[in-house]
PDB file of C-alpha atoms in Angstrom:
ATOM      1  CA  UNK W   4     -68.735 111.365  51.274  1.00 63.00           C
ATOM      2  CA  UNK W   5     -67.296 114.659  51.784  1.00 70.00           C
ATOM      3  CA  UNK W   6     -68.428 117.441  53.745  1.00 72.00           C
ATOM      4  CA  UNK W   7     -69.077 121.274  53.318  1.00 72.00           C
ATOM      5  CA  UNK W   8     -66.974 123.055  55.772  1.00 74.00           C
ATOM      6  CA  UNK W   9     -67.892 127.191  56.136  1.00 74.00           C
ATOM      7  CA  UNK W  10     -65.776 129.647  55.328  1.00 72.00           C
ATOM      8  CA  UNK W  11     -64.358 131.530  58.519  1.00 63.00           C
ATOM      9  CA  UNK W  12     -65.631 134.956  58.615  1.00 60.00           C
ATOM     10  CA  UNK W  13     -64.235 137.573  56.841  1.00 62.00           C
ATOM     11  CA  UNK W  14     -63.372 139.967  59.459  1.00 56.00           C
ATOM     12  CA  UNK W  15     -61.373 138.350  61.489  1.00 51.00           C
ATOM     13  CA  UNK W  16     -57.703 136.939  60.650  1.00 53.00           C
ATOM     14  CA  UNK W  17     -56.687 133.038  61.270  1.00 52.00           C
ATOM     15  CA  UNK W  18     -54.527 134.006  64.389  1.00 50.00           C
ATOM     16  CA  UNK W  19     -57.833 135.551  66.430  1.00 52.00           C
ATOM     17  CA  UNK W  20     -59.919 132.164  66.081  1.00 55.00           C
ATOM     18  CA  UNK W  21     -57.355 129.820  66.362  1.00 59.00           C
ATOM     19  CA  UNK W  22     -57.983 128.269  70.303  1.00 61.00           C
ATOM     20  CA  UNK W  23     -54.576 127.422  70.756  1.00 63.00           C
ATOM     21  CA  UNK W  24     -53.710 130.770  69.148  1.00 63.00           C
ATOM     22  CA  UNK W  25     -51.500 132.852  72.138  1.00 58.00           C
ATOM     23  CA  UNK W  26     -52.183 135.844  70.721  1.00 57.00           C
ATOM     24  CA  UNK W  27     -56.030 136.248  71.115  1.00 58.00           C
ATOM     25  CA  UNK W  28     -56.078 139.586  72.249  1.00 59.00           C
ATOM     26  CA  UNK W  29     -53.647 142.320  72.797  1.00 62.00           C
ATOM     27  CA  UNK W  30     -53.724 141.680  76.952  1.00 76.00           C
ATOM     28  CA  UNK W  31     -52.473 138.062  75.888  1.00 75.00           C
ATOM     29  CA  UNK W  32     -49.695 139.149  73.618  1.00 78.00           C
ATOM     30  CA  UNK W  33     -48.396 140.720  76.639  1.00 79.00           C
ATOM     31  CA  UNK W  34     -48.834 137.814  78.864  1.00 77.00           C
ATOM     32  CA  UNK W  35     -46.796 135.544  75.956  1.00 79.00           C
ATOM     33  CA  UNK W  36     -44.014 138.391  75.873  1.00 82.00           C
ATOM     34  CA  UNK W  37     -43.722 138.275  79.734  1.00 82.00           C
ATOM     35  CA  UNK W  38     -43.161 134.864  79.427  1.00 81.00           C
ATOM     36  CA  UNK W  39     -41.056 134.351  76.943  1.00 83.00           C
ATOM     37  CA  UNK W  40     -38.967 136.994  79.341  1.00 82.00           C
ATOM     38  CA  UNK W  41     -39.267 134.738  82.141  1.00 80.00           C
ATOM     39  CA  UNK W  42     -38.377 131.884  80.357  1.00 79.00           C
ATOM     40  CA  UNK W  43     -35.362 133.729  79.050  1.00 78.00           C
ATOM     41  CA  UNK W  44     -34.496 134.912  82.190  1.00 75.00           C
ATOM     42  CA  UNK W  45     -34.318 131.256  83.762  1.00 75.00           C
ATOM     43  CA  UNK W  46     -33.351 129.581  80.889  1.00 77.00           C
ATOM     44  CA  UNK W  47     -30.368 131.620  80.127  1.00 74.00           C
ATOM     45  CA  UNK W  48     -29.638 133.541  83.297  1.00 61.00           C
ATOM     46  CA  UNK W  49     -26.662 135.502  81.907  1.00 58.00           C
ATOM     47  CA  UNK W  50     -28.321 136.900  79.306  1.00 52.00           C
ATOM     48  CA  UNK W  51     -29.919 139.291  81.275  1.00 47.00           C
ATOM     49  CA  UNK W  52     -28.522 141.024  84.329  1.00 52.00           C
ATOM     50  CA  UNK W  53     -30.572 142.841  86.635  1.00 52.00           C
ATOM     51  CA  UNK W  54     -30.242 144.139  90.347  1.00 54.00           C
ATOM     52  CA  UNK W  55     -31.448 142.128  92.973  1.00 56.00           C
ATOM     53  CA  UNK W  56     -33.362 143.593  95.772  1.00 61.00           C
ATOM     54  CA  UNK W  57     -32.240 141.343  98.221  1.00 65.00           C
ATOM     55  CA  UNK W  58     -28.463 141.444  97.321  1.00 67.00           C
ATOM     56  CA  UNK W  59     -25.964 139.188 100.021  1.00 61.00           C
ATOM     57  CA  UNK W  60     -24.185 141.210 102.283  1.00 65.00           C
ATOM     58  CA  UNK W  61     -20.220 141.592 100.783  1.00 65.00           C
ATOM     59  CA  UNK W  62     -19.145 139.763 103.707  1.00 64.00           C
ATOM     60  CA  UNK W  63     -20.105 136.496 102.427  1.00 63.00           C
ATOM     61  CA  UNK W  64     -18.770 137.151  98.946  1.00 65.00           C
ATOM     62  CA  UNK W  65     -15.176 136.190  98.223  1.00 62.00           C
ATOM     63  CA  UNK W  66     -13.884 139.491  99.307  1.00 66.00           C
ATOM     64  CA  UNK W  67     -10.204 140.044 100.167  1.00 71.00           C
ATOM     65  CA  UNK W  68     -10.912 143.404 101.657  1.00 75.00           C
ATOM     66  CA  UNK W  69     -12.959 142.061 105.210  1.00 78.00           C
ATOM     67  CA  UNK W  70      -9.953 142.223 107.296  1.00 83.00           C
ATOM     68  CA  UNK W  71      -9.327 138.799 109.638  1.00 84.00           C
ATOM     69  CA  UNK W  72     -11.297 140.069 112.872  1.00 87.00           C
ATOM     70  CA  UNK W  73     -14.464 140.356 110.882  1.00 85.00           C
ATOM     71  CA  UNK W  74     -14.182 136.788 109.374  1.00 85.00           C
ATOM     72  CA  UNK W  75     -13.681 135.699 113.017  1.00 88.00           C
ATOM     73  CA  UNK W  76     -15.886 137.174 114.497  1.00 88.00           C
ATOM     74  CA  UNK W  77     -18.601 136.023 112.019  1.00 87.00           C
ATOM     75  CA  UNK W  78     -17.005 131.980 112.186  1.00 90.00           C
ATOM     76  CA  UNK W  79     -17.479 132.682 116.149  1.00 91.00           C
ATOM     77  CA  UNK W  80     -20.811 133.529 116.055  1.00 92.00           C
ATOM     78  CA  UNK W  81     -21.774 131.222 113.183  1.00 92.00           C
ATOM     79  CA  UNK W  82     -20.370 128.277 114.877  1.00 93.00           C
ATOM     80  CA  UNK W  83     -22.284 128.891 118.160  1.00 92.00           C
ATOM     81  CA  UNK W  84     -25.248 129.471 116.132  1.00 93.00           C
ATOM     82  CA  UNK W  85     -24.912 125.826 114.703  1.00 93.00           C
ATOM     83  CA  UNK W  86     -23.856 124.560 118.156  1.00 92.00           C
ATOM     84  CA  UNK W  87     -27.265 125.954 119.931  1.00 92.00           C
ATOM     85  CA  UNK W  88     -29.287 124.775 117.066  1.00 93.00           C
ATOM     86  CA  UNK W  89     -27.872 121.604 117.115  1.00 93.00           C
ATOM     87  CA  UNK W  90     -28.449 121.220 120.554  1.00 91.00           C
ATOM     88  CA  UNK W  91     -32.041 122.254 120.688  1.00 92.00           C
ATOM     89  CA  UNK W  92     -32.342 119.767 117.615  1.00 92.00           C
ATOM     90  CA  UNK W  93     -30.823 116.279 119.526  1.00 92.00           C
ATOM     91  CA  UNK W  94     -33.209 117.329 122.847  1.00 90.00           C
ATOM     92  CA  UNK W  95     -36.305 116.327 119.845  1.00 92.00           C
ATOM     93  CA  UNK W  96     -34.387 113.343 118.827  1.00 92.00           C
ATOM     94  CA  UNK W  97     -34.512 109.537 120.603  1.00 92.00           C
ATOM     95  CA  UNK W  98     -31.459 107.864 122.312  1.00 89.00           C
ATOM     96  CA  UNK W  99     -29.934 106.276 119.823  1.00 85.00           C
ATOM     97  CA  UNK W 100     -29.259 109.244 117.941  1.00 92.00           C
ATOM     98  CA  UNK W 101     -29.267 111.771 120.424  1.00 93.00           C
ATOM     99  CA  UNK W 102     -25.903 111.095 121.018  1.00 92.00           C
ATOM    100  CA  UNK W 103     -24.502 111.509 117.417  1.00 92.00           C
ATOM    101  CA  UNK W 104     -25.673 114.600 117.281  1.00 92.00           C
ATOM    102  CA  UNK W 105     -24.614 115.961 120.760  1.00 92.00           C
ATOM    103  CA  UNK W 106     -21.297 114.307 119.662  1.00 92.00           C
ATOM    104  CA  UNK W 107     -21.454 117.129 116.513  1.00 93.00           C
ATOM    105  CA  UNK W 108     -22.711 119.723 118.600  1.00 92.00           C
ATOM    106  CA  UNK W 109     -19.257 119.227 120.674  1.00 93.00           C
ATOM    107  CA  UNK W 110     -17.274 119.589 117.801  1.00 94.00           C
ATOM    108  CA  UNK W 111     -18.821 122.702 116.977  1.00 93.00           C
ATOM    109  CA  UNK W 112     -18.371 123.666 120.121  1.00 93.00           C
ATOM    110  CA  UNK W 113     -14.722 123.130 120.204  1.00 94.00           C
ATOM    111  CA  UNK W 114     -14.628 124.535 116.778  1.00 93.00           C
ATOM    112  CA  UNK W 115     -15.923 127.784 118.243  1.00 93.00           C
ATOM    113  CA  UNK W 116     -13.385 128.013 121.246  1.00 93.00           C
ATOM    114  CA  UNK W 117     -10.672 127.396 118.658  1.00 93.00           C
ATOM    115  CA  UNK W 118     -11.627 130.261 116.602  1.00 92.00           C
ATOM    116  CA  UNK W 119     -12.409 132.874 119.774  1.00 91.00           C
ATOM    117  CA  UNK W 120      -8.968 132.096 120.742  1.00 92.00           C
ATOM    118  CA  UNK W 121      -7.627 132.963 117.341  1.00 91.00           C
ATOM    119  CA  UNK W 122      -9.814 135.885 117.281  1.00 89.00           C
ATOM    120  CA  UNK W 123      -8.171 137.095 120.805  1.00 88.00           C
ATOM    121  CA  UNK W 124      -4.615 136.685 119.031  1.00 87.00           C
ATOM    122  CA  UNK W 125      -5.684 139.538 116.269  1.00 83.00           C
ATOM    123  CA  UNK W 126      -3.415 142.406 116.578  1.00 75.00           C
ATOM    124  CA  UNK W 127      -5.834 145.181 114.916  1.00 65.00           C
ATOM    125  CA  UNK W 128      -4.373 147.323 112.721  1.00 61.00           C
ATOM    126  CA  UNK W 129      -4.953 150.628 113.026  1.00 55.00           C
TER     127      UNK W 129
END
């Protein structure tokens, strides 16, 4: 037995009434070409290249220019960074592995005098 099926109105194209349809209205063509951007973005990264807001500071970039004070300094204060982290860290941990990671926070440690001694070798050039 087969069944009448209407006719869709006349007025109105195939692409408005279809449900999974993303164009339904003009506010969601917009929405589908923002994401198709976003998906392009992520998907193929180089493809578009835009400023960053947030850009790293050149120091951490491989830059030949920073001069060997400034690289350091910054391994100096990095290292006791880690060290004082790493110490706060192992007072929060129990025995058993308190004392690997007070054994780590002594390397860093030694790490740091090591480069603070190099640091007071620099001859700056002026």
């Amino acid at each position: 037995m087969k069944k009448p099926t209407p006719n869709p109105p006349e007025n109105q194209s195939n692409l408005e009434t279809d449900p999974t349809s993303p164009y339904t209205s003009i506010n969601s063509k917009k929405l589908h070409e923002a994401a198709e951007r976003a998906l392009d973005h992520y998907l193929c990264p180089g493809a578009h290249i835009m400023g960053s807001v947030n850009e790293p500071a050149p120091m951490y970039l491989a830059n030949p220019a920073y001069n060997t004070e400034s690289l350091l300094a910054n391994a100096c204060e990095s290292l006791g960074s880690a060290s004082e982290m790493l110490n706060n860290f192992a007072a929060a941990l129990d025995p058993a592995h308190r004392k690997t990671a007070l054994g780590i926070a002594q390397i860093l440690m030694l790490s740091e005098l090591a480069v603070n001694q190099a640091l007071d070798h620099v001859e700056l050039k002026g």
